[in-house]
């Protein structure tokens, strides 16, 4: 009796392992296929016509100095203050620097169920389609997917990803620009070696490689004092997992305020597989693997009510962090491309 029972348990174990392996490979393959660089994307919404406007591609030459990419999921209440601050800052900077300072704001509505699209559309009407653009995704895919899709249609030489809640002071983008100038590499040919031999200062160009990430690490003690003990416990555990994946070179990988050169955005968008919580960590992981220089810059940050992070979100984050190691390192299911489309 014992022998048949042991055989049955062994067979069940083999079937379970096979099923788990099959599920893993299908999941990783689907994300890899979704990552394929497509120049044809959804059209831009326009309040002036029922016809959508064809979106540009990041593979084309830049037509603006800087692009702001704002992913938005059910952000109808918080988005107006962020857009008012951002547009006001950009106009003041244009008045200061002259007509050569050109910009665009791209709002990516990630399948919202509230009035996010309508609110964003009002700003398209007010500022014009050349300055504010709205891209609506048919279903919620996650913040990472929304950011990647927005980056793929940017016209800027520089690309800033920022959160819809406006937690970071928008004028701090100038701090990131200054830091980016010190690390950006005039790229051509082999990415990794050139990136590691970055000169101390270089004017940022379209072909340059480099990114500057906003950081809240200098506010850590203040944040710990304000949060509940269990949230601090979860966040410390999460940071330990991030440390095991991306190392400790960048202390704050999750701040939603990052500036990339156009070529860097193109390269990283061509590699980004994760679509939800931990895409920031993945971008930094891939950038480090490619030797793309990264500057971490302290920014002014305020915690805004309405956070969507829950305990279950931490579980999803932990899985995505594990997926980075499984996909890129342990099983090699994901390949890092030097250039988009390669």
GROMACS .gro file of C-alpha atoms in nm:
model
  342
    1UNK     CA    1   0.000   0.000   0.000
    2UNK     CA    2   0.282   0.236   0.089
    3UNK     CA    3   0.460   0.195  -0.243
    4UNK     CA    4   0.160   0.286  -0.463
    5UNK     CA    5   0.084   0.582  -0.235
    6UNK     CA    6   0.441   0.708  -0.260
    7UNK     CA    7   0.428   0.668  -0.637
    8UNK     CA    8   0.105   0.865  -0.652
    9UNK     CA    9   0.253   1.148  -0.441
   10UNK     CA   10   0.564   1.151  -0.659
   11UNK     CA   11   0.354   1.168  -0.975
   12UNK     CA   12   0.143   1.449  -0.829
   13UNK     CA   13   0.461   1.637  -0.739
   14UNK     CA   14   0.597   1.601  -1.092
   15UNK     CA   15   0.267   1.720  -1.240
   16UNK     CA   16   0.259   2.018  -1.002
   17UNK     CA   17   0.616   2.116  -1.089
   18UNK     CA   18   0.546   2.081  -1.460
   19UNK     CA   19   0.230   2.293  -1.429
   20UNK     CA   20   0.416   2.561  -1.233
   21UNK     CA   21   0.699   2.564  -1.488
   22UNK     CA   22   0.450   2.590  -1.774
   23UNK     CA   23   0.267   2.876  -1.604
   24UNK     CA   24   0.595   3.059  -1.540
   25UNK     CA   25   0.720   3.025  -1.897
   26UNK     CA   26   0.385   3.138  -2.042
   27UNK     CA   27   0.373   3.439  -1.806
   28UNK     CA   28   0.730   3.546  -1.882
   29UNK     CA   29   0.685   3.489  -2.256
   30UNK     CA   30   0.369   3.702  -2.265
   31UNK     CA   31   0.546   3.995  -2.096
   32UNK     CA   32   0.836   3.951  -2.335
   33UNK     CA   33   0.601   3.966  -2.634
   34UNK     CA   34   0.425   4.272  -2.493
   35UNK     CA   35   0.769   4.434  -2.469
   36UNK     CA   36   0.825   4.412  -2.846
   37UNK     CA   37   0.886   4.764  -2.973
   38UNK     CA   38   0.594   4.880  -3.182
   39UNK     CA   39   0.596   5.215  -3.356
   40UNK     CA   40   0.223   5.196  -3.430
   41UNK     CA   41   0.035   5.282  -3.113
   42UNK     CA   42  -0.306   5.412  -3.020
   43UNK     CA   43  -0.404   5.750  -3.157
   44UNK     CA   44  -0.415   6.069  -2.951
   45UNK     CA   45  -0.749   6.199  -2.829
   46UNK     CA   46  -0.856   6.536  -2.964
   47UNK     CA   47  -1.147   6.745  -2.838
   48UNK     CA   48  -1.187   6.903  -3.179
   49UNK     CA   49  -1.275   6.590  -3.378
   50UNK     CA   50  -1.405   6.236  -3.335
   51UNK     CA   51  -1.103   6.122  -3.535
   52UNK     CA   52  -0.792   6.042  -3.332
   53UNK     CA   53  -0.459   6.200  -3.423
   54UNK     CA   54  -0.175   5.970  -3.523
   55UNK     CA   55   0.086   5.956  -3.248
   56UNK     CA   56   0.457   6.009  -3.324
   57UNK     CA   57   0.730   5.759  -3.240
   58UNK     CA   58   1.031   5.792  -3.014
   59UNK     CA   59   1.230   5.632  -3.297
   60UNK     CA   60   1.190   5.952  -3.500
   61UNK     CA   61   1.392   6.272  -3.456
   62UNK     CA   62   1.295   6.491  -3.157
   63UNK     CA   63   1.071   6.792  -3.215
   64UNK     CA   64   1.062   6.927  -2.858
   65UNK     CA   65   1.321   7.002  -2.594
   66UNK     CA   66   1.142   6.812  -2.318
   67UNK     CA   67   0.845   6.579  -2.277
   68UNK     CA   68   0.656   6.522  -1.952
   69UNK     CA   69   0.490   6.178  -1.929
   70UNK     CA   70   0.214   6.153  -1.666
   71UNK     CA   71   0.046   5.813  -1.614
   72UNK     CA   72  -0.302   5.855  -1.466
   73UNK     CA   73  -0.542   5.596  -1.328
   74UNK     CA   74  -0.858   5.737  -1.167
   75UNK     CA   75  -0.684   6.070  -1.104
   76UNK     CA   76  -0.970   6.309  -1.184
   77UNK     CA   77  -0.942   6.477  -0.844
   78UNK     CA   78  -0.563   6.511  -0.817
   79UNK     CA   79  -0.474   6.571  -1.182
   80UNK     CA   80  -0.592   6.936  -1.216
   81UNK     CA   81  -0.358   7.071  -0.947
   82UNK     CA   82  -0.066   6.880  -1.101
   83UNK     CA   83  -0.139   7.008  -1.452
   84UNK     CA   84  -0.192   7.365  -1.332
   85UNK     CA   85   0.144   7.362  -1.154
   86UNK     CA   86   0.322   7.195  -1.445
   87UNK     CA   87   0.182   7.418  -1.718
   88UNK     CA   88   0.245   7.729  -1.509
   89UNK     CA   89   0.605   7.628  -1.451
   90UNK     CA   90   0.666   7.543  -1.817
   91UNK     CA   91   0.518   7.873  -1.938
   92UNK     CA   92   0.725   8.074  -1.689
   93UNK     CA   93   1.036   7.890  -1.797
   94UNK     CA   94   0.957   7.954  -2.162
   95UNK     CA   95   0.915   8.324  -2.085
   96UNK     CA   96   1.254   8.315  -1.911
   97UNK     CA   97   1.446   8.109  -2.166
   98UNK     CA   98   1.273   8.214  -2.485
   99UNK     CA   99   1.093   8.028  -2.766
  100UNK     CA  100   1.374   7.773  -2.790
  101UNK     CA  101   1.236   7.609  -2.477
  102UNK     CA  102   0.974   7.378  -2.628
  103UNK     CA  103   0.776   7.122  -2.434
  104UNK     CA  104   0.484   6.881  -2.430
  105UNK     CA  105   0.284   6.706  -2.160
  106UNK     CA  106   0.158   6.355  -2.237
  107UNK     CA  107  -0.116   6.224  -2.012
  108UNK     CA  108  -0.167   5.849  -2.041
  109UNK     CA  109  -0.510   5.750  -1.910
  110UNK     CA  110  -0.460   5.391  -1.792
  111UNK     CA  111  -0.816   5.270  -1.840
  112UNK     CA  112  -0.965   5.496  -1.574
  113UNK     CA  113  -1.326   5.445  -1.463
  114UNK     CA  114  -1.369   5.804  -1.340
  115UNK     CA  115  -1.351   6.141  -1.520
  116UNK     CA  116  -0.972   6.139  -1.571
  117UNK     CA  117  -1.004   6.148  -1.952
  118UNK     CA  118  -1.257   6.431  -1.945
  119UNK     CA  119  -1.042   6.636  -1.706
  120UNK     CA  120  -0.732   6.579  -1.918
  121UNK     CA  121  -0.929   6.664  -2.232
  122UNK     CA  122  -1.016   7.005  -2.089
  123UNK     CA  123  -0.645   7.084  -2.060
  124UNK     CA  124  -0.591   6.970  -2.420
  125UNK     CA  125  -0.859   7.224  -2.518
  126UNK     CA  126  -0.705   7.504  -2.313
  127UNK     CA  127  -0.338   7.454  -2.398
  128UNK     CA  128  -0.371   7.302  -2.745
  129UNK     CA  129  -0.283   6.960  -2.880
  130UNK     CA  130   0.078   7.057  -2.943
  131UNK     CA  131   0.138   7.130  -2.573
  132UNK     CA  132  -0.089   6.879  -2.396
  133UNK     CA  133  -0.164   6.535  -2.535
  134UNK     CA  134  -0.399   6.264  -2.413
  135UNK     CA  135  -0.350   5.897  -2.486
  136UNK     CA  136  -0.627   5.667  -2.359
  137UNK     CA  137  -0.559   5.299  -2.301
  138UNK     CA  138  -0.870   5.081  -2.352
  139UNK     CA  139  -0.811   4.892  -2.027
  140UNK     CA  140  -0.607   4.925  -1.710
  141UNK     CA  141  -0.263   4.774  -1.773
  142UNK     CA  142  -0.060   4.923  -1.489
  143UNK     CA  143   0.154   5.228  -1.426
  144UNK     CA  144   0.461   5.073  -1.589
  145UNK     CA  145   0.274   4.999  -1.910
  146UNK     CA  146   0.129   5.351  -1.915
  147UNK     CA  147   0.473   5.510  -1.867
  148UNK     CA  148   0.629   5.293  -2.137
  149UNK     CA  149   0.349   5.371  -2.383
  150UNK     CA  150   0.384   5.742  -2.311
  151UNK     CA  151   0.759   5.732  -2.362
  152UNK     CA  152   0.714   5.560  -2.698
  153UNK     CA  153   0.526   5.861  -2.839
  154UNK     CA  154   0.744   6.138  -2.694
  155UNK     CA  155   0.886   6.414  -2.912
  156UNK     CA  156   1.132   6.548  -2.657
  157UNK     CA  157   1.511   6.534  -2.645
  158UNK     CA  158   1.464   6.484  -2.273
  159UNK     CA  159   1.183   6.279  -2.119
  160UNK     CA  160   1.055   6.322  -1.765
  161UNK     CA  161   0.824   6.068  -1.607
  162UNK     CA  162   0.627   6.212  -1.318
  163UNK     CA  163   0.329   6.107  -1.105
  164UNK     CA  164  -0.019   6.248  -1.148
  165UNK     CA  165  -0.045   6.336  -0.779
  166UNK     CA  166   0.217   6.611  -0.809
  167UNK     CA  167   0.402   6.491  -0.498
  168UNK     CA  168   0.735   6.617  -0.635
  169UNK     CA  169   0.787   6.987  -0.700
  170UNK     CA  170   0.790   7.014  -1.079
  171UNK     CA  171   1.061   7.282  -1.087
  172UNK     CA  172   1.301   7.021  -0.947
  173UNK     CA  173   1.331   6.893  -1.302
  174UNK     CA  174   1.603   7.155  -1.341
  175UNK     CA  175   1.803   6.979  -1.069
  176UNK     CA  176   1.770   6.657  -1.265
  177UNK     CA  177   1.876   6.832  -1.586
  178UNK     CA  178   2.190   6.968  -1.420
  179UNK     CA  179   2.277   6.623  -1.285
  180UNK     CA  180   2.206   6.461  -1.621
  181UNK     CA  181   2.453   6.692  -1.791
  182UNK     CA  182   2.728   6.554  -1.569
  183UNK     CA  183   2.663   6.190  -1.653
  184UNK     CA  184   2.511   6.177  -2.002
  185UNK     CA  185   2.728   6.001  -2.255
  186UNK     CA  186   2.753   6.100  -2.618
  187UNK     CA  187   2.648   5.757  -2.741
  188UNK     CA  188   2.737   5.566  -3.052
  189UNK     CA  189   2.848   5.212  -3.096
  190UNK     CA  190   2.889   4.987  -2.794
  191UNK     CA  191   2.674   5.115  -2.509
  192UNK     CA  192   2.826   4.957  -2.197
  193UNK     CA  193   3.191   5.056  -2.230
  194UNK     CA  194   3.117   5.407  -2.347
  195UNK     CA  195   2.873   5.457  -2.062
  196UNK     CA  196   3.131   5.353  -1.803
  197UNK     CA  197   3.379   5.602  -1.946
  198UNK     CA  198   3.149   5.901  -1.903
  199UNK     CA  199   3.319   6.241  -1.905
  200UNK     CA  200   3.262   6.467  -1.607
  201UNK     CA  201   3.038   6.707  -1.797
  202UNK     CA  202   2.877   6.703  -2.139
  203UNK     CA  203   2.590   6.887  -2.303
  204UNK     CA  204   2.290   6.655  -2.321
  205UNK     CA  205   2.218   6.556  -2.679
  206UNK     CA  206   1.968   6.327  -2.845
  207UNK     CA  207   2.233   6.057  -2.883
  208UNK     CA  208   2.343   6.081  -2.518
  209UNK     CA  209   2.292   5.805  -2.264
  210UNK     CA  210   2.207   5.877  -1.903
  211UNK     CA  211   1.928   5.918  -1.653
  212UNK     CA  212   1.870   6.124  -1.340
  213UNK     CA  213   1.632   5.992  -1.075
  214UNK     CA  214   1.461   6.196  -0.808
  215UNK     CA  215   1.525   6.074  -0.456
  216UNK     CA  216   1.340   6.100  -0.124
  217UNK     CA  217   1.607   5.920   0.076
  218UNK     CA  218   1.700   6.244   0.255
  219UNK     CA  219   1.343   6.254   0.390
  220UNK     CA  220   1.346   5.897   0.519
  221UNK     CA  221   1.352   5.976   0.891
  222UNK     CA  222   1.065   6.222   0.858
  223UNK     CA  223   0.861   5.971   0.658
  224UNK     CA  224   0.923   5.694   0.911
  225UNK     CA  225   0.792   5.916   1.189
  226UNK     CA  226   0.467   5.986   1.006
  227UNK     CA  227   0.382   5.634   0.888
  228UNK     CA  228   0.222   5.358   1.092
  229UNK     CA  229   0.447   5.080   1.228
  230UNK     CA  230   0.310   4.812   0.995
  231UNK     CA  231   0.357   5.031   0.687
  232UNK     CA  232   0.716   5.102   0.793
  233UNK     CA  233   0.766   4.728   0.844
  234UNK     CA  234   0.634   4.649   0.496
  235UNK     CA  235   0.837   4.925   0.333
  236UNK     CA  236   1.160   4.816   0.504
  237UNK     CA  237   1.101   4.462   0.385
  238UNK     CA  238   1.036   4.590   0.035
  239UNK     CA  239   1.356   4.796   0.035
  240UNK     CA  240   1.553   4.488   0.139
  241UNK     CA  241   1.411   4.304  -0.162
  242UNK     CA  242   1.498   4.597  -0.390
  243UNK     CA  243   1.850   4.592  -0.249
  244UNK     CA  244   1.885   4.224  -0.340
  245UNK     CA  245   1.774   4.295  -0.698
  246UNK     CA  246   1.917   4.635  -0.794
  247UNK     CA  247   2.191   4.676  -0.534
  248UNK     CA  248   2.236   4.984  -0.320
  249UNK     CA  249   2.383   5.229  -0.570
  250UNK     CA  250   2.042   5.401  -0.600
  251UNK     CA  251   1.881   5.445  -0.259
  252UNK     CA  252   1.535   5.545  -0.383
  253UNK     CA  253   1.426   5.351  -0.690
  254UNK     CA  254   1.055   5.420  -0.652
  255UNK     CA  255   1.031   5.799  -0.666
  256UNK     CA  256   0.807   5.875  -0.964
  257UNK     CA  257   1.026   6.157  -1.094
  258UNK     CA  258   1.289   6.043  -1.344
  259UNK     CA  259   1.457   6.221  -1.634
  260UNK     CA  260   1.603   6.035  -1.930
  261UNK     CA  261   1.775   6.133  -2.249
  262UNK     CA  262   1.580   6.034  -2.558
  263UNK     CA  263   1.817   5.752  -2.648
  264UNK     CA  264   1.807   5.617  -2.293
  265UNK     CA  265   1.427   5.620  -2.292
  266UNK     CA  266   1.423   5.444  -2.627
  267UNK     CA  267   1.669   5.179  -2.507
  268UNK     CA  268   1.493   5.115  -2.176
  269UNK     CA  269   1.144   5.113  -2.329
  270UNK     CA  270   1.268   4.842  -2.563
  271UNK     CA  271   1.357   4.628  -2.260
  272UNK     CA  272   1.083   4.701  -2.007
  273UNK     CA  273   0.870   4.394  -1.936
  274UNK     CA  274   0.704   4.475  -1.604
  275UNK     CA  275   0.377   4.663  -1.640
  276UNK     CA  276   0.273   4.751  -1.289
  277UNK     CA  277   0.449   4.826  -0.961
  278UNK     CA  278   0.822   4.757  -0.998
  279UNK     CA  279   0.895   4.881  -1.347
  280UNK     CA  280   1.113   5.154  -1.189
  281UNK     CA  281   1.341   4.890  -1.037
  282UNK     CA  282   1.352   4.706  -1.369
  283UNK     CA  283   1.454   5.022  -1.557
  284UNK     CA  284   1.736   5.085  -1.311
  285UNK     CA  285   1.838   4.717  -1.321
  286UNK     CA  286   1.857   4.719  -1.702
  287UNK     CA  287   2.035   5.057  -1.709
  288UNK     CA  288   2.298   4.923  -1.471
  289UNK     CA  289   2.343   4.610  -1.682
  290UNK     CA  290   2.397   4.829  -1.989
  291UNK     CA  291   2.634   5.059  -1.802
  292UNK     CA  292   2.407   5.361  -1.852
  293UNK     CA  293   2.512   5.621  -1.593
  294UNK     CA  294   2.253   5.718  -1.332
  295UNK     CA  295   2.252   6.025  -1.107
  296UNK     CA  296   2.039   6.028  -0.790
  297UNK     CA  297   1.913   6.374  -0.700
  298UNK     CA  298   1.735   6.486  -0.379
  299UNK     CA  299   1.399   6.644  -0.461
  300UNK     CA  300   1.125   6.826  -0.272
  301UNK     CA  301   0.850   6.575  -0.206
  302UNK     CA  302   0.519   6.587  -0.020
  303UNK     CA  303   0.303   6.286   0.061
  304UNK     CA  304  -0.032   6.338  -0.110
  305UNK     CA  305  -0.350   6.174   0.026
  306UNK     CA  306  -0.506   5.907  -0.192
  307UNK     CA  307  -0.224   5.651  -0.222
  308UNK     CA  308  -0.331   5.332  -0.403
  309UNK     CA  309  -0.072   5.108  -0.233
  310UNK     CA  310  -0.224   4.833  -0.016
  311UNK     CA  311  -0.089   4.528   0.165
  312UNK     CA  312  -0.174   4.317  -0.139
  313UNK     CA  313   0.025   4.562  -0.351
  314UNK     CA  314   0.338   4.477  -0.150
  315UNK     CA  315   0.284   4.107  -0.235
  316UNK     CA  316   0.258   4.193  -0.604
  317UNK     CA  317   0.571   4.408  -0.575
  318UNK     CA  318   0.763   4.121  -0.416
  319UNK     CA  319   0.665   3.891  -0.702
  320UNK     CA  320   0.769   4.146  -0.964
  321UNK     CA  321   1.107   4.190  -0.795
  322UNK     CA  322   1.153   3.813  -0.801
  323UNK     CA  323   1.049   3.816  -1.167
  324UNK     CA  324   1.338   4.052  -1.249
  325UNK     CA  325   1.588   3.801  -1.110
  326UNK     CA  326   1.411   3.500  -1.263
  327UNK     CA  327   1.362   3.658  -1.603
  328UNK     CA  328   1.699   3.824  -1.652
  329UNK     CA  329   1.936   3.624  -1.436
  330UNK     CA  330   1.832   3.287  -1.296
  331UNK     CA  331   1.650   3.140  -1.597
  332UNK     CA  332   1.752   3.388  -1.867
  333UNK     CA  333   1.400   3.411  -2.009
  334UNK     CA  334   1.442   3.779  -2.092
  335UNK     CA  335   1.722   3.919  -2.305
  336UNK     CA  336   1.854   4.272  -2.263
  337UNK     CA  337   1.868   4.457  -2.594
  338UNK     CA  338   2.129   4.725  -2.658
  339UNK     CA  339   1.893   4.919  -2.882
  340UNK     CA  340   1.515   4.924  -2.926
  341UNK     CA  341   1.405   4.661  -3.170
  342UNK     CA  342   1.736   4.468  -3.163
   0.00000   0.00000   0.00000
